[in-house]
Amino acid sequence: MDEKLKVELGKQGIFTTTLQELYNWGRRNSLWPLNFGLACCAIEMIATTMARYDLARFGAEVFRPSPRQADLMIVAGTITKKMAPQVVRLYNQMAEPKYVISMGACAISGGPFKQGYNVLKGIDRYIPVDVHIPGCPPRPEALIDAFITLQKQIDEQQLTGVGRPRHLDPDAPSEFIVPQFGPHDLEPPQNPDVWRPPLVNISLAGKNESGND
Amino acid sequence: MSATTAATAHFTPKPSTDGGEGQLLEVSMGPQHPSTHGVFRMDVALDGERVVKLKPVFGYLHRNHEKIAETETYLGSMPYTDRLDYLCSITNNWAYALAVEKLAGIQVPERAEYLRVITGELTRLQNHTSVIGFLLQDMGASGTPLMYAFREREKVLDLFESLTGSRMMCNYMRFGGCRADMPAGWLQQAQKVVEAFPRFLDEFERLLSGNEILMARTQGVGVLSKELAVDAGITGPMLRGSGVNYDIRKVDKYGIYERFSFKVPLGEHGDVYDRYMVRLLEMRESVKILQQAMRDVPPGPIMDAKTKLRGFRPKAGEAYGRIESPKGELGFYLISDGSPNPYRYRVRPPSLVNLTVLEDMCLGQNVADIVVILGSIDFILGEVDR
Amino acid sequence: MNLETIKSEIEANVPGCRLEIVPNNSPSGQHSLLIDSETALTVARFLRDAAHLRFDYCSNVTGIDWPGKEISEKVKIKKILDGVEQEVEEIQKTQSAGHLEAVYHLYSMEKKHGPVILRMRTEDRADRIHLPSLTPIWRSAEFQEREIFDLYGIVFDGHPDLRRILMWDGFEDHPMRRDYVEPDDYEYEPTPHDAVLQKAKQHLSETGGR
């Protein structure tokens, strides 16, 4: 519909919309996060919901303790290998449509703890992530920014066609492999359907390339 | 008709196949559960509502702090200590700095000692308010007390941010002093916050301390005896809630704590209410310390001039340094072999040791009290699992 | 309180104990007391119960790994060189077994003194890794000894509930040991250098560039 006509009709008290806009508007403004904190970032997540930053302004103040009632998982903190299966399981238990915000350096890549033997180097090895926010921990404003980014992403989604959201595509997976505890590491160490190691350009020929010797 | 019978049949509990009465219900609480304590799990066995067995399961936030620190330089570990007990990064810095200072025999300048006391006690204020807020949140007082607590916490965090550049992960102290001096006007701002704090405490107490529901849920719940508390190495407000007079600020007199006059509040019954009360009273004492420290803070350098932070190599040897962190005794045990990184780096976590008696306190209580008792222990998973 | 006096008092009260003061050369001056595993429980009980000592509070319990060192010795060996018997100096290398150590920091809540530091050593790092648990004396050692069992692999005899505490149950390694090799799941940095570059290279050569 012509944008000008729409505005004109609006002035006359007639509201026109498309099903897609209405549907996206509904999803966008009632993101219910899972009440789920892992580490330091969770404290900033709580601070975001408190009076000063007031996440309720964006329609996301209802933190649900049960994954069945939530549509947004904020992965707030370091995911250890012992915790990773539970995170994936919680994600699998959430009903579609569902989104993931990976909050903080640890959830993105392991952050400062990425050398650790028990630290998962980023939750995107097992589940798809919609928005990453850097920071250690990200400030509450950054989390709000991630919310707005996610809302914009939802707003721009086409309900039909190739780029349609996962929950409208019967072929797209909604559940992902839950890793198992192995004798030395998680098995598998990553889900190849979701994540593959980044390609790096390192020549193996040279010997002393590290620059310190 | 048939529909209603079907529905009734659906809701009738099935008679238990093996024995019926006296059967225990095994519940795994966590690692994801609605209380505000992160990824902590308990395997609980219930007889009806009563807890008959409780085994905590740790490790869901074990992020290898000690292993990483053994490959880092002494200075490089300082930001990692922030992330131990992430509500109180400054006291963590302090404990680590103190241990390194003992290891290398470093003297801290006067002004830096005052800055440490000021920031450390501010940390205690914001920790204790948040903890009481979380305790009430867990009890079901959803929202209000925690919002009040976080309102005050934000004021302290603003002070931290203008002093150190970060709200939570302050990375403020160095062995031999502090990283940054107070910016202009900071002390006045801090004084304002501290002067207003008792008013907030009065308001908080009016709201909570005499509240009938709070008293019913906390008094006589989770009782910890004096003897058990000492035996299990409980420290901090939890130990003092059981009536043992042991405050490392008084015992070790680390830093300059012997210059300030303050009392050590003690509980009588060792229940959740006493722990709550001890924290409230401790905040009032902290305000007293802060007022004295802010009045007396001298001018001068904030770093020991002889200490080299980069390329720091202490002599071979070992040291154990400990402070009274808001959670209890936080200690760092360091072994140096003369190289730039510690040979052994150990954190003595008050939160982990304080959880030793969790089962003893929960046995015989109702399942709903577990969360209340947990809230009164005041533990942070980053420190429990490290 | 002087560690020498404490040592002589323990020796007077616990027959058959072998004690040794481990000196500490750092400015902290916190010397420690090496106790043998046979009489460890009696020594610990004495320290806790003796009226003027009363070390009723065991604060910190931790493990340390001391891997075996290569010891080089110069040995004179008779050898036939060029048809003549000669005495030749050769360097003989032997590997010492190394040991694991458990350290206990004791304080007194009643007398408000401390610390007294106790150490116990295992015989080696492979199979003779048993030490007596001090949890029956100080309950605060319960979780910390479990942690040492998990991360270092010291087996504490007499511990009420010795299981892994931080890692999962099926985990097989002891990650805080110095020779632990962590699983190869390092994520590469775009501009790797030093140790990160070495790791990336090793990974790439093992997996063939994937």
PDB file of C-alpha atoms in Angstrom, chain C residues 4 13 82-83 86 115 119 165 174 178:
ATOM      1  CA  GLU C   4      59.805 -24.298  66.623  1.00  0.00           C
ATOM      2  CA  ASN C  13      52.840 -35.258  72.761  1.00  0.00           C
ATOM      3  CA  ASP C  82      91.209 -46.704  21.748  1.00  0.00           C
ATOM      4  CA  GLY C  83      92.191 -49.991  23.310  1.00  0.00           C
ATOM      5  CA  GLN C  86      90.253 -44.955  30.740  1.00  0.00           C
ATOM      6  CA  PRO C 115      48.510 -19.304  60.818  1.00  0.00           C
ATOM      7  CA  ARG C 119      51.990 -29.933  54.591  1.00  0.00           C
ATOM      8  CA  ILE C 165      33.442 -31.798  42.739  1.00  0.00           C
ATOM      9  CA  HIS C 174      43.441 -34.112  36.768  1.00  0.00           C
ATOM     10  CA  ARG C 178      51.400 -29.373  35.495  1.00  0.00           C
TER      11      ARG C 178
END
